[in-house]
PDB file of C-alpha atoms in Angstrom:
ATOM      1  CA  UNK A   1       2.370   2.408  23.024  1.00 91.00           C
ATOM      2  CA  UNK A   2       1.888   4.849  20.187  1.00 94.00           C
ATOM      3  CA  UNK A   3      -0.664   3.721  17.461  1.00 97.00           C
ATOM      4  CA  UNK A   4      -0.663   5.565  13.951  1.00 98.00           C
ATOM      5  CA  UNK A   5      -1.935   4.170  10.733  1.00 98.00           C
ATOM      6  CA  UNK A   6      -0.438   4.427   7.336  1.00 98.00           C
ATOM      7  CA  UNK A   7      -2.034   3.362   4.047  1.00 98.00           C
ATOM      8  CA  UNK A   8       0.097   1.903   1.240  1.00 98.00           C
ATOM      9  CA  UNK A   9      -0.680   0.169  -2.366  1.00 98.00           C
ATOM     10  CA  UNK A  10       2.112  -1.561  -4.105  1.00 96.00           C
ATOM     11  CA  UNK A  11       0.266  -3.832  -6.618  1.00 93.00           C
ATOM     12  CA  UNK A  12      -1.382  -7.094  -5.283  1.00 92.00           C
ATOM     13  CA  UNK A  13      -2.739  -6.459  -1.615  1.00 94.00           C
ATOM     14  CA  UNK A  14      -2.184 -10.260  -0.394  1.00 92.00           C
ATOM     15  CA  UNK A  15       1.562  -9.449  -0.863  1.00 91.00           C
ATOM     16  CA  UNK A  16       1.617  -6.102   0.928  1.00 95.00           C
ATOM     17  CA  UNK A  17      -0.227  -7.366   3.776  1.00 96.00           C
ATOM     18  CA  UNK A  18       1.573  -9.838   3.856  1.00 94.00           C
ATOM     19  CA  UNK A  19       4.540  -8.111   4.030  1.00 95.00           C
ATOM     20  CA  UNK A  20       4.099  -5.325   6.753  1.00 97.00           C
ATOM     21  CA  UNK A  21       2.516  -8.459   8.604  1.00 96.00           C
ATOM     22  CA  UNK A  22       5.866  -9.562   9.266  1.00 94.00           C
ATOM     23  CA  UNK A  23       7.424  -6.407  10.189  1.00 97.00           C
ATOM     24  CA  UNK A  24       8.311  -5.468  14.108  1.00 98.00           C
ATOM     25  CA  UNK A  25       6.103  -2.856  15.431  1.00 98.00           C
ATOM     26  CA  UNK A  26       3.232  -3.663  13.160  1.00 98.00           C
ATOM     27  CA  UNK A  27       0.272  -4.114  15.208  1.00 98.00           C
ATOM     28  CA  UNK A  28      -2.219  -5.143  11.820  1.00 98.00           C
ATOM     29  CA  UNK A  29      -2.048  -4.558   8.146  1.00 98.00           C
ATOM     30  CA  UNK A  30      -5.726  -4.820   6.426  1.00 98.00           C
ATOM     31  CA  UNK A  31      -6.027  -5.106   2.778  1.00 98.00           C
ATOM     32  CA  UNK A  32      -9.017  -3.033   1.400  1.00 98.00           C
ATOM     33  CA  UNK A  33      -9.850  -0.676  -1.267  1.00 98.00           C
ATOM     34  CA  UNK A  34      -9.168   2.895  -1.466  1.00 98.00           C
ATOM     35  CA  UNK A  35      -8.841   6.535  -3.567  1.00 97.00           C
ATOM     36  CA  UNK A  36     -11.810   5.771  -5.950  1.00 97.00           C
ATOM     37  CA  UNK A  37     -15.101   7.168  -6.572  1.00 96.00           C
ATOM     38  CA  UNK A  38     -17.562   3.918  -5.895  1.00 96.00           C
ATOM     39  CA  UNK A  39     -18.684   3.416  -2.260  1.00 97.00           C
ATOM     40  CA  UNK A  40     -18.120   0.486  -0.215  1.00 97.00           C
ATOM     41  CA  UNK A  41     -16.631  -1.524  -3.560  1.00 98.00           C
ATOM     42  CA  UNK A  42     -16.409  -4.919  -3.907  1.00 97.00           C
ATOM     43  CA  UNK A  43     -12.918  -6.932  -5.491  1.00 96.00           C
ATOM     44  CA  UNK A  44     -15.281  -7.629  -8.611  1.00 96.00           C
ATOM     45  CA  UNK A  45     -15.951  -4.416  -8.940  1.00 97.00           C
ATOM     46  CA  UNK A  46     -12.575  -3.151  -8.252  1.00 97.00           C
ATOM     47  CA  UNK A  47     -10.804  -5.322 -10.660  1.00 94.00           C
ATOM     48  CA  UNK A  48     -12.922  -3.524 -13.470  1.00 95.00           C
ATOM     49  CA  UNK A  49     -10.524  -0.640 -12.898  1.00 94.00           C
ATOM     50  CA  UNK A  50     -13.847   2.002 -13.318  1.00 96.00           C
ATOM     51  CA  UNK A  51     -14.019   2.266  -9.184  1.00 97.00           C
ATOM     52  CA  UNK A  52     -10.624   4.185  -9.544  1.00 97.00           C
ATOM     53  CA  UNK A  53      -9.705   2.461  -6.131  1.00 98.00           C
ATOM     54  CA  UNK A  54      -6.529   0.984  -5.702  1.00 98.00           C
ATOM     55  CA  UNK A  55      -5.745  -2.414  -3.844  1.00 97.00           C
ATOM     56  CA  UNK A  56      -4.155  -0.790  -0.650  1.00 98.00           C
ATOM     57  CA  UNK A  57      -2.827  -2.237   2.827  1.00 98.00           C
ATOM     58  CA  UNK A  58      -3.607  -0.174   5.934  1.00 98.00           C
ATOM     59  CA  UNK A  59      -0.911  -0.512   8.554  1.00 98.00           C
ATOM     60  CA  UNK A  60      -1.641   0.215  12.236  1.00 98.00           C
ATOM     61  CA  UNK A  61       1.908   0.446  13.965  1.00 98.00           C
ATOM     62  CA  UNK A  62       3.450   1.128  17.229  1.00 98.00           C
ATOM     63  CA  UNK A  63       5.392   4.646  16.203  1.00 97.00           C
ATOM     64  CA  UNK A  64       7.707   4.131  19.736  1.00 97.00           C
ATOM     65  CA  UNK A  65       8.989   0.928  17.610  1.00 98.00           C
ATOM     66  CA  UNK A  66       8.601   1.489  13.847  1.00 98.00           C
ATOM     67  CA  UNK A  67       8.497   5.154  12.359  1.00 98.00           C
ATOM     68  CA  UNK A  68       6.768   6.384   9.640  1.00 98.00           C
ATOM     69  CA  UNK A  69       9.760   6.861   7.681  1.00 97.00           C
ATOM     70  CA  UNK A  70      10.753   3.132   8.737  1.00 98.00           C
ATOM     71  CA  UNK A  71       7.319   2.132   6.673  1.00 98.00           C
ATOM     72  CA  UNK A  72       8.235   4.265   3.847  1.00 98.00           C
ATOM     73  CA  UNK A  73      11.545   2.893   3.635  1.00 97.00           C
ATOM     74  CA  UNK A  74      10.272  -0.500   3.424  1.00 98.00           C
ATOM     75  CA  UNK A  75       7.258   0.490   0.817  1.00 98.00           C
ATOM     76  CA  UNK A  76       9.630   1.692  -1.935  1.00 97.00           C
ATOM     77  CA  UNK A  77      11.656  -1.436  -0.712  1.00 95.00           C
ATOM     78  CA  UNK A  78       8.806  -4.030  -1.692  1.00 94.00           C
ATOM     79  CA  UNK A  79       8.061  -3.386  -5.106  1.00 94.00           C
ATOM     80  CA  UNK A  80       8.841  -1.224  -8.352  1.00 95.00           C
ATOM     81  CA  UNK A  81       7.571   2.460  -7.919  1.00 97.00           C
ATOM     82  CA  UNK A  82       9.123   3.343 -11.295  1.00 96.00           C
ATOM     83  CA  UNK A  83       6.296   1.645 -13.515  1.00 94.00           C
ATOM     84  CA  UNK A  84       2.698   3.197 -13.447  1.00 95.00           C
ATOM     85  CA  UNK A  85      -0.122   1.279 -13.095  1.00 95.00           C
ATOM     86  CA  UNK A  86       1.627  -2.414 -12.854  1.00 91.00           C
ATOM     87  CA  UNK A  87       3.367  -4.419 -10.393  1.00 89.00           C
ATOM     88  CA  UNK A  88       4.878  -8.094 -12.340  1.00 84.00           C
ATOM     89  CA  UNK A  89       1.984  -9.222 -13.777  1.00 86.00           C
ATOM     90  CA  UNK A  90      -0.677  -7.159 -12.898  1.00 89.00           C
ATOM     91  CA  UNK A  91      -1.783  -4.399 -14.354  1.00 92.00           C
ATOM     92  CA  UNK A  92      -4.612  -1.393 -13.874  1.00 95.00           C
ATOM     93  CA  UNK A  93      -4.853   1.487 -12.186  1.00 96.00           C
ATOM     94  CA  UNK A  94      -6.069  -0.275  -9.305  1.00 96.00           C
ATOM     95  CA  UNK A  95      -2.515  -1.654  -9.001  1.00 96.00           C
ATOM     96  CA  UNK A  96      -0.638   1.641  -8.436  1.00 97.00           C
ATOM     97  CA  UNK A  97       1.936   2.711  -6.634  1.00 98.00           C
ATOM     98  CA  UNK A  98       0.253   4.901  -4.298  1.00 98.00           C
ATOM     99  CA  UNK A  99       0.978   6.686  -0.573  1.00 98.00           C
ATOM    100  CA  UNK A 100      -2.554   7.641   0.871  1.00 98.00           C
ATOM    101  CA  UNK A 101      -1.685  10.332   3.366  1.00 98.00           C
ATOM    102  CA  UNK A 102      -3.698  10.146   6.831  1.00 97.00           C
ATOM    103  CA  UNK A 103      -1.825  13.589   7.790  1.00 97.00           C
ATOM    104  CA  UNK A 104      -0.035  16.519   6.689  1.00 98.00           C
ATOM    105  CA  UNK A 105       3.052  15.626   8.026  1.00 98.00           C
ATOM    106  CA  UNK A 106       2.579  12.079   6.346  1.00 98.00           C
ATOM    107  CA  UNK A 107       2.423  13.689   2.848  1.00 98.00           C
ATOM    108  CA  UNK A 108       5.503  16.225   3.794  1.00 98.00           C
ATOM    109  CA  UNK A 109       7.231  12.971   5.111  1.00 98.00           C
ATOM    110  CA  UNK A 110       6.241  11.054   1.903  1.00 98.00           C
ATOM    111  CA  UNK A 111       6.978  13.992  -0.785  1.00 98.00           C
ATOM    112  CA  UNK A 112      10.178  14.533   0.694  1.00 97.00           C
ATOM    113  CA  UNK A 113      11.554  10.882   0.624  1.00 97.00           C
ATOM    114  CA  UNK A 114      10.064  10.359  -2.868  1.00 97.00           C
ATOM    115  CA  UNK A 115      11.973  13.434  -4.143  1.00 97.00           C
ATOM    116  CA  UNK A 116      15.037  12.282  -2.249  1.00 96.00           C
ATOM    117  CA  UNK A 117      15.103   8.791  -4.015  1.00 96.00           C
ATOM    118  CA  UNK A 118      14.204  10.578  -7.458  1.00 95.00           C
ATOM    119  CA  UNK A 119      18.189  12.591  -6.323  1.00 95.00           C
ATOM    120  CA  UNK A 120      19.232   9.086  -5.786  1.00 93.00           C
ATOM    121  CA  UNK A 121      20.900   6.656  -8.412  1.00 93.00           C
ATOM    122  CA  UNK A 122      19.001   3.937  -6.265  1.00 92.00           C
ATOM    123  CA  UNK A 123      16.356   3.208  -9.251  1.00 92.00           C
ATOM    124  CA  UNK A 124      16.232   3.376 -13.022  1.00 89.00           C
ATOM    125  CA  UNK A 125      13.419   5.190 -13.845  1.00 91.00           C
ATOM    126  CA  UNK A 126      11.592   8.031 -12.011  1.00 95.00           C
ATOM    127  CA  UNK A 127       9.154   7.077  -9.545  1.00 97.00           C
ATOM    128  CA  UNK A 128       5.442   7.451 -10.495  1.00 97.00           C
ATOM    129  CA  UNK A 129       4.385   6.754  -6.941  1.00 98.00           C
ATOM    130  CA  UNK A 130       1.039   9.148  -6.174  1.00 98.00           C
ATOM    131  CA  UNK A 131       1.198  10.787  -3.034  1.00 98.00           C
ATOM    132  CA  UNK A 132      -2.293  12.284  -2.151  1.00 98.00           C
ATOM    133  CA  UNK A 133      -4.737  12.738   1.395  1.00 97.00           C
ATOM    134  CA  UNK A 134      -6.393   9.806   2.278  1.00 97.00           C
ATOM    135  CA  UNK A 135      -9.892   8.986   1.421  1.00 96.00           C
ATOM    136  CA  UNK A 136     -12.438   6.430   3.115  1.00 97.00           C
ATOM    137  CA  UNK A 137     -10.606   3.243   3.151  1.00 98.00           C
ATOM    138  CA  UNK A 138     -12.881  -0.313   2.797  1.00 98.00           C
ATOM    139  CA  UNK A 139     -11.447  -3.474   3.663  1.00 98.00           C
ATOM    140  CA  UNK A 140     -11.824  -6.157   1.555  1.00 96.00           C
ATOM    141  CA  UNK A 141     -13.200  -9.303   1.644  1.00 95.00           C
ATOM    142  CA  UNK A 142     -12.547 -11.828   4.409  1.00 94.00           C
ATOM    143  CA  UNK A 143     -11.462 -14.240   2.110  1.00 90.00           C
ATOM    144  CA  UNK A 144      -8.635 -11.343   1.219  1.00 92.00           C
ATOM    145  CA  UNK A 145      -7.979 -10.794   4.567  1.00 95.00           C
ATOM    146  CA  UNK A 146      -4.325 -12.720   5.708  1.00 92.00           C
ATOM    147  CA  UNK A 147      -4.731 -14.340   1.585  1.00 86.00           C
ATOM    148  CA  UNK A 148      -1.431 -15.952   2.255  1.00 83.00           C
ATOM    149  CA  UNK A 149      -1.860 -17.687   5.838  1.00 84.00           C
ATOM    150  CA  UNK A 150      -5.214 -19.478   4.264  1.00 86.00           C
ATOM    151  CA  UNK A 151      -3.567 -20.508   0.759  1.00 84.00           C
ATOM    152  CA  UNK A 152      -0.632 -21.531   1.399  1.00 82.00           C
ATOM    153  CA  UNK A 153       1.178 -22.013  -1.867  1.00 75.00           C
ATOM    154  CA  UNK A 154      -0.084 -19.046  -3.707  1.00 70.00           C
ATOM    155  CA  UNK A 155       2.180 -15.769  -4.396  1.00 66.00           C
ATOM    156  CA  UNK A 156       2.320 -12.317  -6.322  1.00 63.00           C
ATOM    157  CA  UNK A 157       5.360 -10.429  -6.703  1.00 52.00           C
ATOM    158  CA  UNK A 158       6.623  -8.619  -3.869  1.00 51.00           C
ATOM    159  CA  UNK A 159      10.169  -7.751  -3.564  1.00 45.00           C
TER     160      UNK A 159
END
C-alpha cells in the first residue's frame, strides 16, 4: 500500500468528509481547518471568517487504488467551483473552493486539470477554485469529526 494525503475544501466539511468517506481507496478523510493566519482555531472562531481558514477535508488514500487525479476528479465533481466564497447556503471565505497542495506535483496536477475544465464547456462560469501549498492543517472538533454518522438526519449541499 501507497499512502498520500490530499487536502480539499468544498464548502461545509461534514459533507466533504463525508463524501471521500465513501470513496474506494480512501483510507480516512478528517475535517479540520486550514490556509488562515490564527493558530490551532476553533469552529467559533472560524465561522467569524477573520481566521482566513477554510473548512477543509484531509484525505489519506491508497495511491495503488485511487490517484490523485481520481480525487480531483471527484472534488470538482462534489460541489460548484464556479462561485467564490459560497457553497448552497453558506457563505464566507471560510467556505471556498480551495486545493491545498501537499507537493509540487500536486499543484502542477491541480493547475493543470483546473485549466483543462476552464477549456471545457463542462461548467458555466469560470472556476474560482484557489490552488496554493499547503499550510498546517488542524482538525476540528470531535463533535465534527464523521458529523453525519452521529446525526443522522442532518445535510449540507454536496453534489
Amino acid at each position: 500500500m501507497k499512502t498520500e494525503k490530499a487536502v480539499f475544501a468544498a464548502g461545509c466539511f461534514w459533507g466533504v468528509e463525508e463524501y471521500f468517506s465513501g470513496i474506494k481507496g480512501v483510507i480516512s478523510a478528517v475535517s479540520g481547518y486550514t490556509g488562515g493566519i490564527t493558530e490551532n482555531p476553533t469552529y467559533k472562531e472560524v465561522c467569524t471568517g477573520l481566521t482566513n481558514h477554510a473548512e477543509a477535508v484531509e484525505v489519506e488514500f491508497d495511491s495503488d487504488v485511487i490517484t490523485y487525479n481520481d480525487l480531483l476528479q471527484l472534488f470538482f465533481k462534489m460541489h460548484d467551483p464556479t462561485t467564490l466564497n459560497r457553497q448552497g447556503p453558506d457563505s464566507g471565505t471560510q467556505y471556498r473552493s480551495a486545493i491545498f497542495c501537499i507537493s509540487e506535483k500536486q499543484k502542477s496536477t491541480a493547475e493543470l486539470y483546473k485549466t483543462e475544465l476552464n477549456d471545457s464547456p463542462e461548467f458555466l462560469g469560470r472556476i474560482v477554485t484557489e490552488i496554493t501549498e499547503a499550510s498546517e492543517f488542524y482538525r476540528a472538533e470531535e463533535y465534527h469529526q464523521k458529523y453525519f454518522k452521529k446525526n443522522p438526519g442532518h445535510s449540507c449541499r454536496i453534489v
